[in-house]
Short mmCIF file of C-alpha atoms in Angstrom, two decimals:
data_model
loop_
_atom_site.label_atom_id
_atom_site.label_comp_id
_atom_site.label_asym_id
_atom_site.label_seq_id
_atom_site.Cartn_x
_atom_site.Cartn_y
_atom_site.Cartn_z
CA UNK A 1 -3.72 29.64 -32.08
CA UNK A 2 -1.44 26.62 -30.51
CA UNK A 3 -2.08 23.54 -32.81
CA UNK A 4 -3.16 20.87 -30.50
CA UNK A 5 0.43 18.98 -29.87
CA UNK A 6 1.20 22.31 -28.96
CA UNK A 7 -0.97 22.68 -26.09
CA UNK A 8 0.03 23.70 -22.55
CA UNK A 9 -3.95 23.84 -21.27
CA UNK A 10 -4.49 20.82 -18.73
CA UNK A 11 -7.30 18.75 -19.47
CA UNK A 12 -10.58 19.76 -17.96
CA UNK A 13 -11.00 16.35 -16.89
CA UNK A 14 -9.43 12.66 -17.23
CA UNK A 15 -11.35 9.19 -18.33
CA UNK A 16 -10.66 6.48 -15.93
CA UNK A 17 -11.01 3.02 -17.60
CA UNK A 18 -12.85 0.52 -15.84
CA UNK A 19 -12.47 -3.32 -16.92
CA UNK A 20 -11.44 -3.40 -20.58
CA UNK A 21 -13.87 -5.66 -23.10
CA UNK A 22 -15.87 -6.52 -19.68
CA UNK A 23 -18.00 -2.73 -19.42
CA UNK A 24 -21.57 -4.58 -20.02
CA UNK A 25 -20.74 -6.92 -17.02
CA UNK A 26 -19.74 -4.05 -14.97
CA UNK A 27 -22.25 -4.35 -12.24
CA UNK A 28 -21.51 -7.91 -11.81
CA UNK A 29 -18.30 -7.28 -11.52
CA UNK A 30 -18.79 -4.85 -8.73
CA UNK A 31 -19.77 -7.89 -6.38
CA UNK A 32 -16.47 -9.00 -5.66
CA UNK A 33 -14.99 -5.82 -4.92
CA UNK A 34 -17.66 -4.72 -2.63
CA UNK A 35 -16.84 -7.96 -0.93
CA UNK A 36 -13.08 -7.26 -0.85
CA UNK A 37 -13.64 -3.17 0.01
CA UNK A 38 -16.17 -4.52 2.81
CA UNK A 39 -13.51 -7.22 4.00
CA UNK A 40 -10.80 -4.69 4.08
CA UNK A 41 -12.62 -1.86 5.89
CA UNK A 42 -13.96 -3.64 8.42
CA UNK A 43 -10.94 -6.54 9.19
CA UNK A 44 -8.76 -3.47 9.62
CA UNK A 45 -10.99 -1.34 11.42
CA UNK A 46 -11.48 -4.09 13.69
CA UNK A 47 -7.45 -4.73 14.21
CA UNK A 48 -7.72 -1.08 14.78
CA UNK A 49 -10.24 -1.36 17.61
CA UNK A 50 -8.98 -4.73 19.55
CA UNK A 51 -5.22 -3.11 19.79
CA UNK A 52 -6.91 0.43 20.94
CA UNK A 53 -9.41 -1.52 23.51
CA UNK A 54 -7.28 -4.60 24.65
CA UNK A 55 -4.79 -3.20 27.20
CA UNK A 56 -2.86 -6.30 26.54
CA UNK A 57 -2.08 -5.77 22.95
CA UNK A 58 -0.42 -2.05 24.04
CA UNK A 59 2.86 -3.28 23.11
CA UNK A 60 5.32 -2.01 20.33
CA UNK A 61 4.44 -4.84 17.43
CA UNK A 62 1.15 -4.20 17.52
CA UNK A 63 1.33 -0.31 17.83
CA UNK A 64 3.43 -1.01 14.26
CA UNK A 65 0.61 -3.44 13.39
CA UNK A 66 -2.65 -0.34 13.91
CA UNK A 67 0.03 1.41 11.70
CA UNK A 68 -0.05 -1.05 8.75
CA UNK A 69 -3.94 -1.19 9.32
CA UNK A 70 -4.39 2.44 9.22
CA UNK A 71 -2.45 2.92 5.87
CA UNK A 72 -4.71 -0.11 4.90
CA UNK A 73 -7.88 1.85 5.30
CA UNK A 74 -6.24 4.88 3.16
CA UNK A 75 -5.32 2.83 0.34
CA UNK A 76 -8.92 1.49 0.66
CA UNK A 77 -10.55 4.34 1.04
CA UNK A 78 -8.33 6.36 -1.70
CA UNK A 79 -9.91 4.49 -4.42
CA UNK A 80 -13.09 3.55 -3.14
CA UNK A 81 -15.17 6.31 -4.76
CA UNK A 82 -13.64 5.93 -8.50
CA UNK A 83 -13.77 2.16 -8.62
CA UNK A 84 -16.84 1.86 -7.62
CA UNK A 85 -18.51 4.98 -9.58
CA UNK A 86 -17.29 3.02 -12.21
CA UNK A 87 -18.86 0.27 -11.99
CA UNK A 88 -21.94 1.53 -10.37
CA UNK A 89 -22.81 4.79 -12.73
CA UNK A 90 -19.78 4.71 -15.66
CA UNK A 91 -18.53 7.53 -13.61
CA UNK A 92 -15.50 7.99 -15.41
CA UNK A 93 -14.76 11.36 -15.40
CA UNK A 94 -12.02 12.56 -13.22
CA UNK A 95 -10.92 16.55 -13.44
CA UNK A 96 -7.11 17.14 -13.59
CA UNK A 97 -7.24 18.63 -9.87
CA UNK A 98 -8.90 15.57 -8.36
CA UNK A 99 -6.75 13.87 -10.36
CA UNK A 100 -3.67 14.64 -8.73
CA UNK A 101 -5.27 14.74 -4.97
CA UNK A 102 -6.40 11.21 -5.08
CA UNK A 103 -2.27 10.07 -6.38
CA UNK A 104 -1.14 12.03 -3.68
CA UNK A 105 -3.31 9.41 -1.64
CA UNK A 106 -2.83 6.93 -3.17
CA UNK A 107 0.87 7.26 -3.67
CA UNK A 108 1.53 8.68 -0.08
CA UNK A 109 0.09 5.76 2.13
CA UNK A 110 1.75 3.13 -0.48
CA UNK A 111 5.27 4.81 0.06
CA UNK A 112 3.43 5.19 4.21
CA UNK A 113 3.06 1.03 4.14
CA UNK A 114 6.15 0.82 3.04
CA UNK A 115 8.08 2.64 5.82
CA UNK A 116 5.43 0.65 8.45
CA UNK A 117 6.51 -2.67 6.99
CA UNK A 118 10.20 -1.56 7.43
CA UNK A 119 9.40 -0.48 11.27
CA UNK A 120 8.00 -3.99 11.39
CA UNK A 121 11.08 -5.72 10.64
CA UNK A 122 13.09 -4.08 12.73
CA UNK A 123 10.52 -4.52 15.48
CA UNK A 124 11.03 -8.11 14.72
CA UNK A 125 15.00 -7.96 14.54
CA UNK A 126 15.25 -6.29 17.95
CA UNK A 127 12.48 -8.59 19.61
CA UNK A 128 14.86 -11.66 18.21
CA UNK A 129 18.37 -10.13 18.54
CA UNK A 130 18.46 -8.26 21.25
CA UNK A 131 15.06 -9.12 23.46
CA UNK A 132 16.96 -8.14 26.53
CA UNK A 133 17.39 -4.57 25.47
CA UNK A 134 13.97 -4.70 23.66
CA UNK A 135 11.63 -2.22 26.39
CA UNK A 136 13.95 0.24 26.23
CA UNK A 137 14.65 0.64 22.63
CA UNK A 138 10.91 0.78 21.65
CA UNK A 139 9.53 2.95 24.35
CA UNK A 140 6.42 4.78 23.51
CA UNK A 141 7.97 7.95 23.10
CA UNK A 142 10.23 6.13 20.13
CA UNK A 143 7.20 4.59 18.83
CA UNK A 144 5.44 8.15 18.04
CA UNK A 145 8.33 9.32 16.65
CA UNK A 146 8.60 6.52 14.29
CA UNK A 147 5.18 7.19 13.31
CA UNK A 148 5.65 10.76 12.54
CA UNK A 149 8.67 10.08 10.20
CA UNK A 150 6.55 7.53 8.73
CA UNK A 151 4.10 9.77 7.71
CA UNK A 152 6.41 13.16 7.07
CA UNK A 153 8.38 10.53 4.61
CA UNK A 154 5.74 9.46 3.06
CA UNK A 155 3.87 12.53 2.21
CA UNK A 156 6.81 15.20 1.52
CA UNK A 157 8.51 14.06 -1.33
CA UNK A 158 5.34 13.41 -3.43
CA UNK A 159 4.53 17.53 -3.12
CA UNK A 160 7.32 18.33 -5.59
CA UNK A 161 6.84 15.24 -7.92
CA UNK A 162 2.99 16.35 -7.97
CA UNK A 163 4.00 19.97 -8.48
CA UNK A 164 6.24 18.41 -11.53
CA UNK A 165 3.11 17.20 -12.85
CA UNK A 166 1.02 20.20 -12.87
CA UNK A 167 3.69 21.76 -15.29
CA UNK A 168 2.85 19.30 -18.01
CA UNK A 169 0.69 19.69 -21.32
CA UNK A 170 -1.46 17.06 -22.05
CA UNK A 171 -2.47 17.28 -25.92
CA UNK A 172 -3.16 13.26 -26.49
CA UNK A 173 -5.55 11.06 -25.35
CA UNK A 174 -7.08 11.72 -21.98
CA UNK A 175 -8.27 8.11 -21.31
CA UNK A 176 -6.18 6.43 -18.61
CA UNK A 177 -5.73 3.16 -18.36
CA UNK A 178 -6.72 2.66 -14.60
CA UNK A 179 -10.08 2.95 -12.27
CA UNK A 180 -8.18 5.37 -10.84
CA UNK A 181 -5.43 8.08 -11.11
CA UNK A 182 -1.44 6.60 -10.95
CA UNK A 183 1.46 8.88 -11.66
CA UNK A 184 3.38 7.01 -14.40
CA UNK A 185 -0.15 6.18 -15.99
CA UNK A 186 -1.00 10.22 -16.26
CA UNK A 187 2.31 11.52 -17.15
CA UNK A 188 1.97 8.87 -20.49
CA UNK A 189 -0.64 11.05 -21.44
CA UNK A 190 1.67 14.19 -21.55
CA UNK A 191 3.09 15.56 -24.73
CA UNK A 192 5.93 17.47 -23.22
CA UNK A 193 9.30 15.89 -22.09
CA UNK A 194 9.20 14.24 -19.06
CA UNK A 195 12.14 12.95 -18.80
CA UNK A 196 12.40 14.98 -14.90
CA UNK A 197 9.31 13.63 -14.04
CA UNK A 198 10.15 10.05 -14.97
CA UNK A 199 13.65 10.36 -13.72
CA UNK A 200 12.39 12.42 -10.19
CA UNK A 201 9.34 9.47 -9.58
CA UNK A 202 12.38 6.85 -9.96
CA UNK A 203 14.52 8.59 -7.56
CA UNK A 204 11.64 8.60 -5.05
CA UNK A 205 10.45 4.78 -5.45
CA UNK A 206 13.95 3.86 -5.27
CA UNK A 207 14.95 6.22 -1.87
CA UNK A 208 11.63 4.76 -0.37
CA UNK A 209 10.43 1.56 -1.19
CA UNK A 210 13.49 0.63 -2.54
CA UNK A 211 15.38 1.06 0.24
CA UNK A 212 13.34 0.02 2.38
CA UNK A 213 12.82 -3.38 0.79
CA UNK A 214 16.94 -3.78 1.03
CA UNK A 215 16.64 -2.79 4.49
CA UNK A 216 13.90 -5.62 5.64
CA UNK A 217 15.91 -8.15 3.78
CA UNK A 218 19.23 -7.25 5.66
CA UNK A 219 17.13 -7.18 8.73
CA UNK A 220 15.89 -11.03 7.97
CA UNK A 221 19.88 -11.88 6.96
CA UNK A 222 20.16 -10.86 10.71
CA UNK A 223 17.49 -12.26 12.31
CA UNK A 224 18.02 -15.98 10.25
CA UNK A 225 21.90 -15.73 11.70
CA UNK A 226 20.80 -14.83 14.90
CA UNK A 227 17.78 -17.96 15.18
CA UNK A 228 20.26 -20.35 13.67
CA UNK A 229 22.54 -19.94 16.47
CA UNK A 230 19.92 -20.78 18.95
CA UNK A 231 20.42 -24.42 20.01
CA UNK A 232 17.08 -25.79 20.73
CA UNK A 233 14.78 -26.63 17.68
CA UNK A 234 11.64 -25.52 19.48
CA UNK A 235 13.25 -22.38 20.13
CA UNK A 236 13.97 -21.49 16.49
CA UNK A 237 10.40 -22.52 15.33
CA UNK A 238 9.03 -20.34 17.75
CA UNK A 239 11.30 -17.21 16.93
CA UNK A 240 10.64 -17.75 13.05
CA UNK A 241 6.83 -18.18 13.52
CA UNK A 242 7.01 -14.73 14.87
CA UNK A 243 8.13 -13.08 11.54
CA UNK A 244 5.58 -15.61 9.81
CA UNK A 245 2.81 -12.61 9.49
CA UNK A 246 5.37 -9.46 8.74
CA UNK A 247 7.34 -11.72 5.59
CA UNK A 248 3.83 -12.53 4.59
CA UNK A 249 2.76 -9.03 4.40
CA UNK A 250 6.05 -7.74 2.99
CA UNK A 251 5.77 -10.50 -0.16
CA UNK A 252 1.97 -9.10 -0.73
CA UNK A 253 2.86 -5.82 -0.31
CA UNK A 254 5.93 -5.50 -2.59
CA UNK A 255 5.51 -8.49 -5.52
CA UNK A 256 2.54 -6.45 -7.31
CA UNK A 257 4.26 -3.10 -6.72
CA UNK A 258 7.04 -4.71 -8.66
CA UNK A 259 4.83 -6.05 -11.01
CA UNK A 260 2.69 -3.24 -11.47
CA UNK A 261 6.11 -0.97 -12.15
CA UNK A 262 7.73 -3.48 -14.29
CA UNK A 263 4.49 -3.69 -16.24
CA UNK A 264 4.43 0.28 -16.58
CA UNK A 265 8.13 0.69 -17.88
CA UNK A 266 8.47 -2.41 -20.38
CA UNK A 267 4.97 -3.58 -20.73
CA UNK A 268 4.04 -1.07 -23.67
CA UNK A 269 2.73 -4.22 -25.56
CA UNK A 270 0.84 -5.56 -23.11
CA UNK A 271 -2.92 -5.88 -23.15
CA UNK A 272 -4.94 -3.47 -21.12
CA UNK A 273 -6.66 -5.96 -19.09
CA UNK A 274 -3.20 -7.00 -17.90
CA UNK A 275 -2.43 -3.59 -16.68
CA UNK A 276 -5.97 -3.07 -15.12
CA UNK A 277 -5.99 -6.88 -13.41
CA UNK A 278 -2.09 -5.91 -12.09
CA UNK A 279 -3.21 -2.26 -10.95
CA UNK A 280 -6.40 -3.72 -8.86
CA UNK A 281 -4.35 -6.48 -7.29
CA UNK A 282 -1.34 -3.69 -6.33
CA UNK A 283 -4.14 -1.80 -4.16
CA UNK A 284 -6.63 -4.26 -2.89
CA UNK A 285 -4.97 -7.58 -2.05
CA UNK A 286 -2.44 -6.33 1.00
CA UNK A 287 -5.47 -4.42 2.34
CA UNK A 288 -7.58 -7.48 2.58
CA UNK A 289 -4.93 -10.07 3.07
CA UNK A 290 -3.42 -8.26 6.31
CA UNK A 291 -5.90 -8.55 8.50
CA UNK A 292 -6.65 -12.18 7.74
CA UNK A 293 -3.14 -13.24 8.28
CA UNK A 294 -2.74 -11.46 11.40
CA UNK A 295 -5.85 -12.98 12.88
CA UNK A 296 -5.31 -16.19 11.57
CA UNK A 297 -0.96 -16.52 12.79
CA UNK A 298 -1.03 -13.65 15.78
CA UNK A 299 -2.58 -15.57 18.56
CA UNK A 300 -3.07 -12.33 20.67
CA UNK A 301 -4.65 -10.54 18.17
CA UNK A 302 -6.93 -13.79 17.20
CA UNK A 303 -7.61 -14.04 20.82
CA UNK A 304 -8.38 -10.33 21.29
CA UNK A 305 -10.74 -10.28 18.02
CA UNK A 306 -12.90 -13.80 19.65
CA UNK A 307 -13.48 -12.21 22.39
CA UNK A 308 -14.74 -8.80 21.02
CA UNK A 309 -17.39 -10.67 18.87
CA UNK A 310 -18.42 -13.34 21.86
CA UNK A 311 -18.85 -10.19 24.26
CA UNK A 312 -20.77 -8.24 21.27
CA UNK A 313 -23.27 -11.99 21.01
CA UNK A 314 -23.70 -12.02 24.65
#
């Protein structure tokens, strides 16, 4: 009989950690993200719904911009359930199968959002540098392609890392450290090498959101050459407030993913409410923050969602 760091079983189940030293105030704490889940479901479902029902809006920036809202709604929706069993019925278990459904999720539309905010920029790069040309380079046909690769990239290289997992024992605790399942969090809990898990997940962050971060800021080295060079001043404010929205998104979108990895890798001494705080913010912020900052800088789109709610009073 294997001794029990000898174990190649997987776990029937995982225990998903909720708010560490804060579990009697659990229900309280609840309140807030119901308020955030409720503000992110329905501010992107109604960006969704103005850009499919306002003829006007059916333009390539805001076909990008139903993208970003759509991966939104997954993120949202990926975690929904285990946060909020949580904090509603200490629903903690998790078993290993669900487990690794709900990273491919969660991982898939992060790596998804990623690609989309990359689109955006060079949505924004052609609209600035090359207007003239800017019809005919985003045609429809272009568009749906785009979104295909989009979602092809974000979804095929996370079968093989997953598969990776599933070949792990996991002999230590089962208790992750999250309200809900994230890769580097569950392959801690492994008592095999992982070194070709660890090195593979790198390889994949790196070839997707790291190159696609490099990419946006080359695009904005372009697009800040290109708007210098224009002579009048009220020309230039108007071409950067355009790209107002997308940076905005970009610097909630990739500063707690950055945080959240750095945290992961050299962290080890951190306290758990650090990690938990960090992990929340990584998936719930951009969801709720992109729809507000559309709305509130896109004039179209705040324009398109007035008149949806005065025509819904009337």
């Amino acid at each position: 009989m294997p001794s029990s760091n000898q174990s190649i079983s997987h776990p029937a189940v995982f225990l998903l950690t909720g708010i560490p030293g804060f579990e009697t105030y659990h229900a309280w704490i609840s309140i807030p993200f119901c308020c955030l889940y409720a503000v992110a479901i329905s501010g992107n479902g109604m960006i969704l719904f103005v850009i499919i029902t306002e003829s006007s809006l059916h333009e390539p920036m805001y076909y990008f911009l139903s993208m970003l809202s759509c991966t939104d709604l997954g993120l949202c929706l990926s975690t929904l359930v285990t946060i909020l069993g949580i904090f509603w019925f200490n629903a903690r278990e998790i078993s290993f199968d669900a487990c690794v459904g709900q990273m491919f999720f969660i991982h898939g539309f992060t790596f998804m959002e990623s690609s989309v905010l990359l689109a955006m920029a060079f949505d924004r790069f052609i609209a600035i540098c090359n207007p003239l040309r800017y019809a005919t380079i985003l045609t429809n046909a272009r568009i749906i392609k785009v979104g295909f690769a989009v979602v092809i990239r974000g979804t095929t290289a996370l079968v093989p890392l997953l598969l990776l997992l599933k070949r792990l024992s996991f002999c230590r605790s089962h208790v992750l450290h999250h309200s809900y399942c994230f890769y580097p969090d569950v392959m801690k809990l492994s008592c095999t090498d992982t070194k070709i898990n660890s090195a593979f997940g790198l390889s994949i962050v790196i070839s997707n959101a790291g190159v696609d971060s490099v990419l946006i800021l080359l695009s904005y080295v372009l697009i800040i050459h290109s708007v210098l060079s224009i002579a009048s001043p009220e020309e230039r404010k108007k071409a950067f407030g355009t790209c107002v929205s997308h940076i905005s998104a970009v610097a909630i979108f990739y500063i707690p993913m950055i945080s959240l990895s750095l945290v992961h890798r050299f962290g080890k001494h951190t306290p758990p409410l650090v990690h938990t705080l960090i992990a929340n913010v990584y998936l719930l912020i951009p969801p709720v923050m992109n729809p507000i900052i559309y709305s509130v800088k896109t004039k179209q789109i705040r324009k398109a969602v007035l008149k949806t709610f005065l025509s819904k009073l009337i």
